[in-house]
Coordinates of C-alpha atoms and ligand atoms in Angstrom, one line a residue:
X136 CA 0.0 0.1 0.1
X137 CA 1.3 3.4 -1.2
X138 CA -0.3 6.8 0.1
X139 CA 0.2 10.2 -1.9
X140 CA -0.4 13.4 -0.2
X141 CA -2.9 15.8 -2.3
X142 CA -1.4 18.4 -4.1
X143 CA -3.9 20.9 -4.1
X144 CA -4.3 23.9 -1.7
X145 CA -6.8 21.9 0.6
X146 CA -8.0 18.3 0.6
X147 CA -11.0 17.6 -1.0
X148 CA -11.4 14.0 0.6
X149 CA -9.8 10.5 0.6
X150 CA -9.6 8.6 -2.4
X151 CA -8.6 4.9 -2.6
X152 CA -7.2 3.3 -5.7
X153 CA -7.5 -0.5 -6.1
X154 CA -5.8 -1.6 -9.4
X155 CA -3.3 -4.6 -9.6
X156 CA -1.9 -2.8 -12.8
X157 CA 1.0 -0.6 -11.3
X158 CA 1.0 2.0 -13.9
X159 CA -2.6 2.6 -14.1
X160 CA -2.7 2.7 -10.1
X161 CA -0.1 5.4 -10.2
X162 CA -1.4 7.6 -12.9
X163 CA -4.7 7.5 -11.4
X164 CA -3.3 8.3 -7.8
X165 CA -1.3 11.3 -9.4
X166 CA -4.1 12.8 -11.0
X167 CA -6.3 12.4 -7.7
X168 CA -3.8 14.0 -5.7
X169 CA -3.7 16.7 -8.3
X170 CA -7.2 17.2 -7.9
X171 CA -7.0 17.6 -4.3
X172 CA -7.5 14.0 -2.9
X173 CA -5.5 12.3 -0.4
X174 CA -4.8 9.0 -2.1
X175 CA -4.3 5.6 -0.9
X176 CA -3.4 2.8 -3.5
X177 CA -4.2 -0.8 -3.1
X178 CA -2.6 -3.3 -5.5
X179 CA -4.5 -6.2 -4.7
X180 CA -8.1 -7.3 -3.4
X181 CA -6.6 -8.5 0.2
X182 CA -5.2 -5.2 0.6
X183 CA -8.3 -3.4 -0.5
X184 CA -10.5 -5.5 1.8
X185 CA -8.2 -4.8 4.9
X186 CA -8.0 -1.0 4.3
X187 CA -11.8 -0.8 3.7
X188 CA -12.2 -2.4 7.2
X189 CA -10.3 0.1 9.1
X190 CA -10.7 3.2 6.8
X191 CA -13.3 5.2 5.0
X192 CA -13.0 7.2 1.8
X193 CA -15.0 9.8 -0.5
X194 CA -14.2 8.0 -3.3
X195 CA -13.0 4.7 -4.7
X196 CA -11.5 3.6 -8.3
X197 CA -12.1 0.0 -8.8
X198 CA -10.5 -2.3 -11.5
X199 CA -12.8 -5.1 -12.0
X200 CA -10.2 -7.8 -12.7
X201 CA -7.9 -7.9 -9.3
X202 CA -6.1 -11.2 -10.4
X203 CA -8.0 -14.1 -9.0
X204 CA -10.4 -11.9 -7.4
X205 CA -12.7 -9.7 -8.8
X206 CA -13.9 -6.0 -8.3
X207 CA -17.8 -7.3 -7.7
X208 CA -16.4 -9.2 -4.2
X209 CA -15.2 -5.9 -3.3
X210 CA -18.4 -4.0 -4.0
X211 CA -20.3 -6.5 -1.8
X212 CA -17.9 -5.8 0.9
X213 CA -18.2 -2.0 0.6
X214 CA -22.3 -2.5 0.9
X215 CA -21.7 -4.6 3.8
X216 CA -19.7 -2.1 5.5
X217 CA -22.4 0.3 4.9
X218 CA -19.9 2.8 3.3
X219 CA -22.9 4.1 1.1
X220 CA -21.6 7.5 1.1
X221 CA -18.6 6.7 -0.8
X222 CA -18.7 7.1 -4.5
X223 CA -17.0 4.4 -6.8
X224 CA -15.6 4.8 -10.4
X225 CA -15.5 1.4 -12.1
X226 CA -12.7 0.7 -14.5
X227 CA -12.4 -2.4 -16.5
X228 CA -11.3 -3.5 -20.0
X229 CA -14.4 -5.7 -20.2
X230 CA -17.1 -4.9 -22.4
X231 CA -19.8 -2.5 -22.2
X232 CA -22.6 -5.0 -21.1
X233 CA -20.2 -6.3 -18.2
X234 CA -19.5 -3.0 -16.9
X235 CA -23.3 -2.0 -17.1
X236 CA -24.1 -5.3 -15.5
X237 CA -21.5 -4.4 -12.7
X238 CA -22.7 -1.0 -12.6
X239 CA -26.4 -2.4 -12.0
X240 CA -24.9 -4.9 -9.0
X241 CA -23.4 -1.7 -7.5
X242 CA -26.5 0.2 -7.7
X243 CA -28.5 -2.8 -6.4
X244 CA -26.4 -2.6 -3.4
X245 CA -27.3 0.9 -2.8
X246 CA -23.8 2.3 -3.9
X247 CA -23.3 5.3 -5.8
X248 CA -21.4 4.6 -9.2
X249 CA -20.0 8.2 -10.1
X250 CA -19.3 6.8 -13.6
X251 CA -17.8 3.6 -15.5
X252 CA -14.3 3.9 -17.5
X253 CA -13.0 1.7 -20.1
X254 CA -9.3 0.6 -20.5
X255 CA -7.0 2.2 -21.7
X256 CA -8.2 5.1 -19.5
X257 CA -9.0 8.4 -21.0
X258 CA -7.6 10.8 -18.5
X259 CA -10.1 13.7 -19.2
X260 CA -12.9 11.4 -18.5
X261 CA -11.1 10.2 -15.2
X262 CA -11.0 13.7 -13.9
X263 CA -14.7 14.5 -14.7
X264 CA -15.5 11.0 -12.7
X265 CA -13.5 11.8 -9.8
X266 CA -14.6 15.4 -9.6
X267 CA -18.3 14.3 -10.1
X268 CA -18.8 13.9 -6.4
X269 CA -18.2 17.2 -5.5
X270 CA -19.9 18.6 -8.0
X271 CA -23.2 16.6 -7.1
X272 CA -23.2 16.5 -3.2
X273 CA -26.7 15.8 -3.4
X274 CA -26.5 12.9 -5.5
X275 CA -23.4 11.4 -3.9
X276 CA -24.6 11.7 -0.4
X277 CA -22.3 14.8 0.3
X278 CA -19.5 13.1 2.0
X279 CA -21.6 10.9 4.7
X280 CA -19.5 8.8 6.7
X281 CA -20.8 5.7 7.9
X282 CA -21.4 7.1 11.5
X283 CA -23.8 10.0 9.9
X284 CA -26.1 7.6 8.2
X285 CA -26.7 5.2 11.3
X286 CA -30.2 4.1 11.2
X287 CA -30.8 6.2 14.5
X288 CA -29.9 9.6 12.3
X289 CA -32.7 8.6 9.9
X290 CA -35.2 7.9 12.6
X291 CA -34.2 11.4 14.1
X292 CA -34.5 12.8 10.5
X293 CA -38.4 11.5 10.4
X294 CA -39.0 12.8 13.7
X295 CA -37.6 16.2 12.8
X296 CA -39.5 16.6 9.5
X297 CA -36.4 16.3 7.3
X298 CA -37.6 14.2 4.6
X299 CA -39.7 15.7 2.1
X300 CA -41.2 15.0 -1.5
X301 CA -40.6 16.4 -4.9
X302 CA -42.9 15.6 -7.8
X303 CA -42.1 14.2 -11.0
X304 CA -44.5 14.6 -13.7
X305 CA -46.3 11.9 -15.9
X306 CA -47.4 13.1 -19.3
X307 CA -50.2 11.1 -21.2
X308 CA -48.7 10.6 -24.7
X309 CA -51.5 11.1 -26.7
X310 CA -53.2 14.1 -25.2
X311 CA -49.9 15.8 -24.1
X312 CA -51.3 16.8 -20.6
X313 CA -49.8 16.1 -17.4
X314 CA -51.8 13.3 -16.0
X315 CA -50.1 12.4 -12.8
X316 CA -46.7 12.5 -10.8
X317 CA -44.6 10.6 -8.9
X318 CA -43.5 11.4 -5.5
X319 CA -39.9 11.2 -4.9
X320 CA -38.2 11.0 -1.5
X321 CA -35.3 13.6 -0.6
X322 CA -34.0 14.2 2.8
X323 CA -32.9 17.6 3.7
X324 CA -30.3 17.7 6.5
X325 CA -29.1 20.7 8.0
X326 CA -25.3 19.2 7.9
X327 CA -25.1 17.8 4.3
X328 CA -27.6 19.2 2.3
X329 CA -30.4 17.5 0.2
X330 CA -29.6 13.6 0.0
X331 CA -30.8 10.9 -2.7
X332 CA -33.1 8.3 -1.8
X333 CA -30.0 6.1 -3.7
X334 CA -28.3 6.8 -0.5
X335 CA -30.8 6.6 2.4
X336 CA -33.3 4.0 1.2
X337 CA -31.1 0.8 0.9
X338 CA -30.0 1.8 4.8
X339 CA -33.6 2.4 5.7
X340 CA -34.2 -1.2 4.1
X341 CA -31.3 -2.8 6.0
X342 CA -32.3 -1.5 9.3
X343 CA -36.1 -2.1 9.2
X344 CA -36.9 1.7 8.8
X345 CA -39.2 1.4 5.8
X346 CA -42.5 1.1 7.3
X347 CA -41.8 4.4 9.3
X348 CA -40.0 6.1 6.4
X349 CA -42.8 5.0 3.8
X350 CA -45.7 6.5 6.1
X351 CA -43.8 9.6 6.6
X352 CA -43.3 10.1 2.5
X353 CA -46.7 9.0 1.9
X354 CA -48.1 11.6 4.2
X355 CA -46.3 14.4 2.7
X356 CA -47.1 13.2 -0.8
X357 CA -50.6 13.1 -0.2
X358 CA -51.0 16.3 2.0
X359 CA -48.8 18.3 -0.8
X360 CA -50.2 16.5 -3.7
X361 CA -53.9 16.9 -3.0
X362 CA -53.3 20.4 -4.7
X363 CA -52.5 18.9 -8.0
X364 CA -55.5 16.1 -7.4
X365 CA -57.9 18.6 -6.7
X366 CA -56.7 21.2 -9.6
X367 CA -56.6 18.5 -12.2
X368 CA -59.6 15.7 -12.5
X369 CA -58.0 12.4 -12.8
X370 CA -54.6 13.4 -11.7
X371 CA -52.9 10.6 -9.9
X372 CA -50.0 10.6 -7.3
X373 CA -47.3 7.7 -7.2
X374 CA -45.5 6.6 -4.3
X375 CA -42.8 4.2 -4.2
X376 CA -43.8 1.3 -1.9
X377 CA -40.9 -1.4 -1.2
X378 CA -41.5 -4.8 -2.1
X379 CA -40.4 -5.9 1.0
X380 CA -43.4 -4.1 2.6
X381 CA -45.6 -6.5 0.8
X382 CA -45.3 -8.9 4.1
X383 CA -47.2 -6.4 6.2
X384 CA -51.1 -7.7 6.2
X385 CA -52.1 -4.3 7.6
X386 CA -50.5 -2.1 5.1
X387 CA -53.6 -1.4 3.2
X388 CA -55.7 -0.4 6.1
X389 CA -52.2 2.0 6.8
X390 CA -52.5 3.6 3.5
X391 CA -56.0 3.9 4.0
X392 CA -55.7 5.6 7.2
X393 CA -53.1 8.1 5.7
X394 CA -55.5 8.6 2.9
X395 CA -58.6 9.7 5.1
X396 CA -56.4 11.8 7.0
X397 CA -55.0 13.7 4.3
X398 CA -58.5 13.9 2.6
X399 CA -57.3 12.2 -0.7
X400 CA -59.2 10.0 -2.8
X401 CA -57.8 6.2 -3.3
X402 CA -58.3 6.5 -7.0
X403 CA -55.7 9.3 -6.9
X404 CA -52.9 7.0 -5.4
X405 CA -51.0 4.5 -7.2
X406 CA -48.4 2.4 -5.2
X407 CA -45.5 1.9 -7.1
X408 CA -43.9 -1.4 -6.1
X409 CA -40.0 -1.5 -6.4
X410 CA -37.6 -4.4 -5.9
X411 CA -40.3 -7.2 -6.4
X412 CA -37.5 -9.4 -5.8
X413 CA -37.5 -8.5 -2.2
X414 CA -41.1 -9.9 -1.6
X415 CA -40.3 -12.6 0.8
X416 CA -43.9 -14.3 0.1
X417 CA -45.5 -14.0 -3.2
X418 CA -49.4 -15.2 -1.4
X419 CA -49.0 -12.8 1.3
X420 CA -48.1 -10.2 -1.4
X421 CA -51.0 -11.1 -3.6
X422 CA -53.1 -10.8 -0.4
X423 CA -51.9 -7.0 0.5
X424 CA -52.3 -6.1 -3.1
X425 CA -55.6 -7.5 -4.0
X426 CA -56.9 -5.7 -1.2
X427 CA -55.1 -2.4 -2.1
X428 CA -57.0 -2.9 -5.5
X429 CA -60.3 -3.7 -3.8
X430 CA -59.9 -0.4 -2.1
X431 CA -59.2 1.5 -5.5
X432 CA -55.9 2.2 -4.9
X433 CA -53.8 1.8 -8.4
X434 CA -50.5 -0.5 -7.8
X435 CA -47.6 -0.3 -10.5
X436 CA -44.8 -2.9 -11.1
X437 CA -41.7 -0.4 -11.2
X438 CA -38.6 -1.0 -13.1
X439 CA -40.2 -3.4 -15.2
X440 CA -37.6 -6.0 -16.9
X441 CA -35.0 -5.6 -14.3
X442 CA -35.9 -8.1 -11.4
X443 CA -35.3 -11.7 -11.9
X444 CA -39.1 -12.0 -10.7
X445 CA -40.8 -9.4 -12.8
X446 CA -42.4 -12.1 -15.2
X447 CA -44.0 -14.1 -12.6
X448 CA -44.7 -11.1 -10.5
X449 CA -46.7 -9.7 -13.3
X450 CA -48.7 -12.9 -13.9
X451 CA -49.7 -13.4 -10.3
X452 CA -50.2 -10.0 -9.0
X453 CA -52.9 -7.4 -9.7
X454 CA -51.0 -4.5 -11.1
X455 CA -52.9 -1.6 -12.9
X456 CA -49.6 -0.1 -14.3
X457 CA -46.3 -1.1 -16.1
X458 CA -43.5 1.2 -15.7
X459 CA -40.7 0.1 -18.2
X460 CA -37.3 0.5 -16.6
X461 CA -35.7 3.9 -17.6
X462 CA -32.5 1.6 -18.6
X463 CA -34.7 0.3 -21.6
X464 CA -36.0 3.6 -22.4
X465 CA -33.0 6.1 -22.5
X466 CA -31.1 4.2 -25.1
X467 CA -34.1 2.9 -27.1
X468 CA -33.6 5.3 -29.9
X469 CA -30.1 4.1 -30.7
X470 CA -30.4 0.3 -29.8
X471 CA -32.9 -2.0 -31.3
X472 CA -32.2 -4.6 -28.6
X473 CA -33.8 -2.2 -26.5
X474 CA -36.6 -1.5 -28.7
X475 CA -37.7 -5.1 -28.5
X476 CA -38.0 -5.0 -24.8
X477 CA -40.2 -2.2 -25.0
X478 CA -42.4 -3.4 -27.6
X479 CA -42.7 -6.6 -25.4
X480 CA -43.2 -4.9 -22.4
X481 CA -46.3 -3.0 -24.3
X482 CA -47.5 -6.5 -25.4
X483 CA -47.5 -7.9 -21.8
X484 CA -48.9 -4.6 -20.5
X485 CA -51.9 -5.0 -23.1
X486 CA -52.6 -8.5 -22.3
X487 CA -52.8 -7.8 -18.7
X488 CA -55.0 -4.9 -19.4
X489 CA -52.4 -2.6 -17.7
X490 CA -51.3 1.0 -18.4
X491 CA -47.7 1.5 -19.7
X492 CA -45.3 4.1 -18.6
X493 CA -42.0 4.9 -20.0
X494 CA -39.5 6.6 -17.6
X495 CA -36.3 7.9 -18.5
X496 CA -37.6 9.9 -21.4
X497 CA -34.5 12.2 -22.0
X498 CA -34.8 12.7 -25.7
X499 CA -37.2 13.6 -28.6
X500 CA -36.2 10.7 -30.7
X501 CA -37.2 8.4 -27.7
X502 CA -40.7 10.2 -27.1
X503 CA -41.2 9.4 -31.0
X504 CA -39.9 5.7 -30.4
X505 CA -42.1 5.1 -27.0
X506 CA -45.2 6.7 -28.7
X507 CA -45.0 4.3 -31.5
X508 CA -44.5 1.6 -29.4
X509 CA -47.7 2.2 -27.9
X510 CA -46.7 3.3 -24.5
X511 CA -49.8 5.3 -22.6
X512 CA -47.6 7.8 -20.5
X513 CA -44.0 9.2 -20.2
X514 CA -41.8 10.4 -17.7
X515 CA -38.2 11.9 -17.7
X516 CA -35.7 14.9 -18.0
X517 CA -37.2 15.7 -21.6
X518 CA -40.4 16.8 -19.6
X519 CA -39.5 17.9 -16.4
X520 CA -37.0 16.7 -13.5
X521 CA -38.5 16.2 -9.9
X522 CA -40.1 19.4 -8.5
X523 CA -41.0 20.8 -5.3
X524 CA -44.7 21.2 -5.2
X525 CA -44.8 24.9 -5.9
X526 CA -42.6 24.8 -9.0
X527 CA -44.8 21.3 -9.9
X528 CA -48.1 23.3 -9.6
X529 CA -46.7 26.2 -11.9
X530 CA -45.1 23.6 -14.2
X531 CA -48.2 21.4 -14.6
X532 CA -50.6 24.7 -15.4
X533 CA -48.3 26.0 -18.0
X534 CA -48.1 22.7 -19.5
X535 CA -51.8 21.9 -19.7
X536 CA -52.8 25.3 -20.7
X537 CA -50.1 25.1 -23.6
X538 CA -51.7 22.0 -24.7
X539 CA -55.3 23.3 -24.6
X540 CA -54.0 26.3 -26.5
X541 CA -51.9 24.6 -28.9
X542 CA -54.8 21.6 -29.4
X543 CA -57.5 24.1 -30.2
X544 CA -55.2 26.3 -32.4
X545 CA -54.0 23.9 -34.5
X546 CA -55.9 20.7 -33.8
X547 CA -53.1 18.6 -33.6
X548 CA -51.0 17.5 -30.4
X549 CA -48.1 18.9 -29.2
X550 CA -45.3 17.5 -26.8
X551 CA -43.5 20.9 -25.8
X552 CA -42.6 22.8 -23.7
X553 CA -39.7 21.5 -21.5
X554 CA -38.8 22.6 -18.0
X555 CA -36.7 25.6 -19.4
X556 CA -39.6 27.5 -21.4
X557 CA -41.7 27.5 -18.3
X558 CA -39.6 27.0 -15.1
Ligands
C2E290 P1 -37.5 5.3 -9.3 O1 -38.8 4.7 -8.6 O2 -37.2 4.4 -10.7 O3 -37.5 6.6 -9.8 C1 -37.1 7.3 -11.0 C2 -35.5 8.1 -10.7 O4 -35.0 8.2 -11.9 C3 -35.6 9.1 -9.6 O5 -34.4 9.3 -9.0 C4 -35.6 10.3 -10.9 O6 -35.2 11.3 -10.4 C5 -35.0 9.7 -11.9 N1 -35.3 10.3 -13.3 C6 -36.6 10.7 -13.8 N2 -36.2 10.9 -15.2 C7 -35.1 10.6 -15.5 C8 -34.5 10.6 -16.6 O7 -35.3 11.4 -17.8 N3 -33.4 10.4 -16.9 C9 -32.5 9.9 -15.9 N4 -31.0 9.5 -15.9 N5 -33.1 9.4 -14.5 C10 -34.5 10.4 -14.4 P2 -34.5 9.4 -7.5 O8 -35.4 10.5 -7.2 O9 -32.9 9.6 -7.2 O10 -34.8 8.2 -6.9 C11 -34.2 6.9 -6.9 C12 -35.0 5.5 -6.7 O11 -35.1 5.8 -5.3 C13 -36.3 5.3 -7.3 O12 -36.3 5.1 -8.3 C14 -36.9 4.7 -6.0 O13 -36.4 3.1 -6.4 C15 -36.3 5.0 -4.8 N6 -37.2 6.1 -4.2 C16 -37.2 7.4 -4.4 N7 -38.3 7.6 -3.3 C17 -38.8 6.6 -2.6 C18 -39.4 6.5 -1.6 O14 -40.5 7.2 -1.2 N8 -39.8 5.0 -1.2 C19 -38.7 3.9 -1.5 N9 -39.1 2.9 -1.1 N10 -38.1 4.4 -2.6 C20 -37.7 5.5 -3.1
CA291 CA1 -40.8 4.6 -9.0
CA292 CA1 -38.5 3.1 -11.8

């Protein structure tokens, strides 16, 4: 193990370089030091493992092939050690599909992947990735250490009202109007600023805090979202519900209580079930979902196509909506294989009489493709990112007014405006 002190005026954090290639390890270490990192170089899996057991870092670059061992094993160790505040740059000579799968493994473990780099390294790209966490503190988790995201801190955050929701609009692809919004959780801490759910949800899940957190988020989603629901007939608010919660038989009543308290009709809520793989017992999950549906609450299967049990969950459980995972949607305009998955997902949704939502719509080409494929609803940065209530209200109002105007003036469907034109 070698240490390289940072060469900038002040340290921007600690970087662990895990690489068995001497030249590459040294180059990354030197670039890191120039950027202001205090660097520790680990030449093998075993050394990296030993270091990670006792020290914590803000950023790690990880070569996937480490002799006999591999980087994925190390990712698991990082997750076990709950080092979720550390950003990770994955480096590999493997093909893009292996990189993407590894990225998914890391994300599945709740880790933040700042970027993936192929060999030979593009040094500009490397610098960009190493800087990423400092440019995007809200995404990276703002330098959280293991202690800071202790479960007690999450419980305290719930008690102090630090969790809030942002609304990301869902657009009807036929009329162009906004028909709903997904409520996404944010944790606004005094010490680190806004923290992404990718950081805190896995920790909450690991420590059994999801029931309290979901209750808290659902309550704000309903008390704030009610304004949108009241302003637009048929508007729905979607809230993420972890598949692991579908073992609590009292869940439908608990949700109903919140709806009653906040004065929102069950029709206006869609429970987006994430991680169907986490459902311990499908029969029990079915019992709970059926009762939600009987109470007229909608249920969406989230991230469709990514979980191993997606297909069997789809066949057995009474979902009303299918959300195609953004990994298929984002690249579909340039990738026929992705398009085939979208077509097949639309076909499945039709067979089960469900609405189809495409999420991760980032470009006009993607929008054209998913419309042609027959998706009903689109969600993504092309339309709008997630917005705090006041901005969401004005965005929806302006978009719907624009569509009304456009439709009556020209008699054709419109898809603008993007956020920039109305925010
Ligand atoms: P998700 O349910 O798949 O939510 C969509 C995520 O994609 C959101 O990230 C959203 O901001 C992002 N996104 C939306 N449009 C685009 C796009 O066009 N391009 C790209 N690249 N990304 C887009 P966010 O808010 O960071 O949420 C991440 C995940 O955290 C969610 O993924 C969901 O699984 C989980 N999550 C969020 N809120 C909650 C919650 O209240 N409870 C639970 N259990 N999980 C939650
Ligand atoms: Ca979701
Ligand atoms: Ca999703």
